[in-house]
PDB file of C-alpha atoms in Angstrom:
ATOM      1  CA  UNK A 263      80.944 113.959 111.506  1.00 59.00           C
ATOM      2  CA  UNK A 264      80.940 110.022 111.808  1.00 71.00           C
ATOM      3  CA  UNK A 265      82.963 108.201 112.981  1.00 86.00           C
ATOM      4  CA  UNK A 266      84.246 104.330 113.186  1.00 92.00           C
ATOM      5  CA  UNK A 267      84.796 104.891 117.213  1.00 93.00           C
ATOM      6  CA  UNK A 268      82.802 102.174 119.301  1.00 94.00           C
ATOM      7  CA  UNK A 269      79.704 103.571 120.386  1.00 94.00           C
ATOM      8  CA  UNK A 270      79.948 102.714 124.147  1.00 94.00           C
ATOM      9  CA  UNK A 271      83.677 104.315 124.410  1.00 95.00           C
ATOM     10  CA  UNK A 272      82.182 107.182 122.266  1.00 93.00           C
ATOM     11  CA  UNK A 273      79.240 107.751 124.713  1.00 94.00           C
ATOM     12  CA  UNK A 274      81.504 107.710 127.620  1.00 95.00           C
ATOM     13  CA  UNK A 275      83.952 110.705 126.174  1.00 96.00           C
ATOM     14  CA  UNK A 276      83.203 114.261 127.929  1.00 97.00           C
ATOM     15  CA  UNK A 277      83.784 116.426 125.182  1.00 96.00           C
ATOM     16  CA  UNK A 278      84.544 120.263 124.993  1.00 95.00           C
ATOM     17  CA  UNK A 279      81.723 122.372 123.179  1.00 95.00           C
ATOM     18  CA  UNK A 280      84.246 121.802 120.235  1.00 95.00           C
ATOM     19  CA  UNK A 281      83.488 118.476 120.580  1.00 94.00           C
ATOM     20  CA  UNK A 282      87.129 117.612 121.236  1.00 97.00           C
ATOM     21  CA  UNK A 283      88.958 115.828 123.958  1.00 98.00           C
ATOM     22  CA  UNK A 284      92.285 117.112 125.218  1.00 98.00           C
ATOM     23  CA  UNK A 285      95.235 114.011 124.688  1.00 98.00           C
ATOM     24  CA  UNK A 286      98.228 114.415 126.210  1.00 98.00           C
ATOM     25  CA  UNK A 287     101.186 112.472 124.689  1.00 98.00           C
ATOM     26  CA  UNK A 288     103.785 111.090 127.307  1.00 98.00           C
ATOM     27  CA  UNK A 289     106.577 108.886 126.922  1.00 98.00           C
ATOM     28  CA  UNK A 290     105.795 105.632 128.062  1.00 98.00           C
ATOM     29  CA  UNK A 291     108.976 104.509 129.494  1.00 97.00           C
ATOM     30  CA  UNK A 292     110.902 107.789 131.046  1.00 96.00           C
ATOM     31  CA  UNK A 293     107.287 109.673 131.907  1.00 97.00           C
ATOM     32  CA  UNK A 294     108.544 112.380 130.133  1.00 96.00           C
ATOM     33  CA  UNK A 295     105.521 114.649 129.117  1.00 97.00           C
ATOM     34  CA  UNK A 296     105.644 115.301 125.321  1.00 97.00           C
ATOM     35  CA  UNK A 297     103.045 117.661 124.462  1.00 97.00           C
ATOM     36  CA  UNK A 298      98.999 118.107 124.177  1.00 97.00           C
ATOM     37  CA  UNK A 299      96.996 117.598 121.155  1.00 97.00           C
ATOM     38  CA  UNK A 300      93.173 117.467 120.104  1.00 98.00           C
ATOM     39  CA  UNK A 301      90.812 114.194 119.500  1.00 97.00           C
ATOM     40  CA  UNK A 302      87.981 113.783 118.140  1.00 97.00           C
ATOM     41  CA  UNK A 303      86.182 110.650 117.916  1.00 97.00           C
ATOM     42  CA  UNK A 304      87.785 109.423 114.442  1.00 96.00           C
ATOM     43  CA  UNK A 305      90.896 111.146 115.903  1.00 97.00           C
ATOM     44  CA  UNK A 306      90.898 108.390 118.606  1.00 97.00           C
ATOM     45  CA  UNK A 307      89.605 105.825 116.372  1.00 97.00           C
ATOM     46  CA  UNK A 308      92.662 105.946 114.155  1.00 97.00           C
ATOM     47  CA  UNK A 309      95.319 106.492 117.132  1.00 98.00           C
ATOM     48  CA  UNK A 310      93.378 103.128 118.244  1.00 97.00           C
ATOM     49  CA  UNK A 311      93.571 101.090 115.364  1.00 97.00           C
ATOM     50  CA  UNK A 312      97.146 102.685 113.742  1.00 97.00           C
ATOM     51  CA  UNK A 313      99.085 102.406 116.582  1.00 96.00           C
ATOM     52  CA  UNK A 314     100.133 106.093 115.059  1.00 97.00           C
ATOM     53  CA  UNK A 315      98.809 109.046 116.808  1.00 97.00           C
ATOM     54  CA  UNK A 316      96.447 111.014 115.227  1.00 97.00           C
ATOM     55  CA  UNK A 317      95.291 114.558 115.933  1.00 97.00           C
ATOM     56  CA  UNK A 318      92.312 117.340 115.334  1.00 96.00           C
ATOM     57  CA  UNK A 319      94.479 120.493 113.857  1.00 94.00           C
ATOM     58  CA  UNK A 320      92.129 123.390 115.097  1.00 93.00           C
ATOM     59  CA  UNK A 321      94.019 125.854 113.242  1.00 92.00           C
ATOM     60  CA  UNK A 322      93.914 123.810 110.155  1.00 93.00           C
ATOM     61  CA  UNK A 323      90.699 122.501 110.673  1.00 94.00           C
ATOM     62  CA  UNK A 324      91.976 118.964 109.879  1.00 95.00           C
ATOM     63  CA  UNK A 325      93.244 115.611 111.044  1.00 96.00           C
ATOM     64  CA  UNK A 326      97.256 115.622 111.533  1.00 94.00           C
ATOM     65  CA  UNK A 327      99.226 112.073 112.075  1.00 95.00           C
ATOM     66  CA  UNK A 328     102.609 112.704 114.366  1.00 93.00           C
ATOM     67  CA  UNK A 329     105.169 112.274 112.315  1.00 89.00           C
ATOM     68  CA  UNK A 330     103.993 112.458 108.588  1.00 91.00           C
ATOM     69  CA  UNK A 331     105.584 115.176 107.826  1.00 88.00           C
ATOM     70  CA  UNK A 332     108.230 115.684 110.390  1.00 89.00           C
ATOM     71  CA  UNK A 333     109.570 111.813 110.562  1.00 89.00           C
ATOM     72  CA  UNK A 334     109.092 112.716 114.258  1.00 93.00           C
ATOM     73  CA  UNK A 335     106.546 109.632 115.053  1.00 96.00           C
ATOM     74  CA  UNK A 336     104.501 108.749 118.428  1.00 97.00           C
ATOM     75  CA  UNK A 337     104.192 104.888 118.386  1.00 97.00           C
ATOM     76  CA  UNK A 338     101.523 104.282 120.509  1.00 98.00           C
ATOM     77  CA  UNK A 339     101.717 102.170 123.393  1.00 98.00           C
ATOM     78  CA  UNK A 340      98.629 103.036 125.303  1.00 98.00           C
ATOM     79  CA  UNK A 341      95.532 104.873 125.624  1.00 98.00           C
ATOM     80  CA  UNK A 342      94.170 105.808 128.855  1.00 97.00           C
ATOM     81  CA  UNK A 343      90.861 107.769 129.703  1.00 97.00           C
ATOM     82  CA  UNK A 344      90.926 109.785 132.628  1.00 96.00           C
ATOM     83  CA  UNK A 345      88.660 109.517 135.965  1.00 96.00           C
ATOM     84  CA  UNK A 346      86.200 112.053 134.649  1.00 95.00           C
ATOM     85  CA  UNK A 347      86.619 110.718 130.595  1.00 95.00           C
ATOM     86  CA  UNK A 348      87.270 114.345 129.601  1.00 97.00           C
ATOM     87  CA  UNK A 349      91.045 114.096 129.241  1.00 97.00           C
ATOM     88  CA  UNK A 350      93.452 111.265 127.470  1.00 98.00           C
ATOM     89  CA  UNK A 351      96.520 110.042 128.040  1.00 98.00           C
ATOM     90  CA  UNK A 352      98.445 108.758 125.237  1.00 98.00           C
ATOM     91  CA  UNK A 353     101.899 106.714 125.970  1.00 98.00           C
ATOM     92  CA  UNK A 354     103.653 106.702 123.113  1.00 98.00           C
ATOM     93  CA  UNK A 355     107.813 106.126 121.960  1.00 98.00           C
ATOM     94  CA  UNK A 356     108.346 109.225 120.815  1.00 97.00           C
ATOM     95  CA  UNK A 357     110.862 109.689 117.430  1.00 96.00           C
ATOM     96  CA  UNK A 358     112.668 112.259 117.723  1.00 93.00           C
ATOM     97  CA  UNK A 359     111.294 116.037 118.663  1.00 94.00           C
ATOM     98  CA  UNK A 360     107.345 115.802 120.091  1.00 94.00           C
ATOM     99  CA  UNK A 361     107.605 119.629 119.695  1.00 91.00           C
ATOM    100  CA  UNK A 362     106.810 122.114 116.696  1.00 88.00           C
ATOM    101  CA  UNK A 363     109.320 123.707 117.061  1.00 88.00           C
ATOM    102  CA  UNK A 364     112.320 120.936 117.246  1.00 89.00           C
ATOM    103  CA  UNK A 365     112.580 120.939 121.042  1.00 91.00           C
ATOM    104  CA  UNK A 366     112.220 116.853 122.578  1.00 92.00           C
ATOM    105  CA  UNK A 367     108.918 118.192 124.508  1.00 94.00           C
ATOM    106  CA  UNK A 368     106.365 121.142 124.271  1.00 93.00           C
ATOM    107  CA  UNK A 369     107.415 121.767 128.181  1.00 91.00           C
ATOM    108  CA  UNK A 370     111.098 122.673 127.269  1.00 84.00           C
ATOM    109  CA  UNK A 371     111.482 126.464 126.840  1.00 82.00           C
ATOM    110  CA  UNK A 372     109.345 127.854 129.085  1.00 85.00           C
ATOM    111  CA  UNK A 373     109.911 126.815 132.391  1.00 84.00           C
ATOM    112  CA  UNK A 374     108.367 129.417 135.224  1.00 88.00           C
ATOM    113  CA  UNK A 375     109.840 130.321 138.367  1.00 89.00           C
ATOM    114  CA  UNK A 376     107.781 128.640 141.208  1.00 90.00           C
ATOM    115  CA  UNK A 377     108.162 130.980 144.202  1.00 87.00           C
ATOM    116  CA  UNK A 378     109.236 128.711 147.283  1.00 82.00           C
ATOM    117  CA  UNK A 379     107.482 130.397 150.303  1.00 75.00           C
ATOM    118  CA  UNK A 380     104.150 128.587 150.818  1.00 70.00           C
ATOM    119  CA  UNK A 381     101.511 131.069 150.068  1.00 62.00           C
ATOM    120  CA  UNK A 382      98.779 129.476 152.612  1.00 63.00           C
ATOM    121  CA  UNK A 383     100.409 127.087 154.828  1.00 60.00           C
ATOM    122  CA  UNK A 384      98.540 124.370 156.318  1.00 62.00           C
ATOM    123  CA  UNK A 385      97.700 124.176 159.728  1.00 59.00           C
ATOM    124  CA  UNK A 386      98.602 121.487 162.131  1.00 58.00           C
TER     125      UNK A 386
END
């Protein structure tokens, strides 16, 4: 598929064998993590040039904007590309829910118990 991406910030992106790039959405003045969505390169053309995040559905097979259909829009702040350019991080003001399924973040329900005994301490 093209794309309108800039060349030199397409050749840079480490991509999974899906050809997509992880893009995790976090709100850019509490650091609250929001959630994780897909990009592809017109994905992250259009969250570029929008200033409206836009994701790769891989159940639906198709691109997704936050928001259109919920109301519940990421306004993007800023893009980042990590150390290794195979992850993004997207800052965003998040509208209301980032989650599905109404909750604020994708990180809300689910919380697992973290056992506090160190496993393998560290030496001195």
């Amino acid at each position: 598929m093209s794309s309108n991406l800039d060349p030199a910030l397409s050749a840079r992106l480490k991509r999974g064998p899906d050809g997509l790039v992880p893009a995790i959405a976090q709100q850019y003045d509490t650091g609250e993590v929001l959630m994780l969505g897909w990009m592809d390169d017109e994905a992250l053309h259009r969250t570029l040039t929008t200033g409206r995040c836009t994701y790769w559905s891989r159940s639906r097979q198709e691109y997704w904007v936050k928001g259109d259909t919920s109301g519940h829009v990421q306004h993007v702040k800023s893009v980042a590309l990590d150390c290794d350019a195979d992850t993004l991080l997207v800052k965003v003001d998040q509208v209301g829910a980032a989650c599905h399924t109404g909750d604020r973040t994708c990180f809300d329900a689910d919380v697992l118990p973290v056992s506090t005994s160190e496993v393998n301490p560290v030496s001195e």
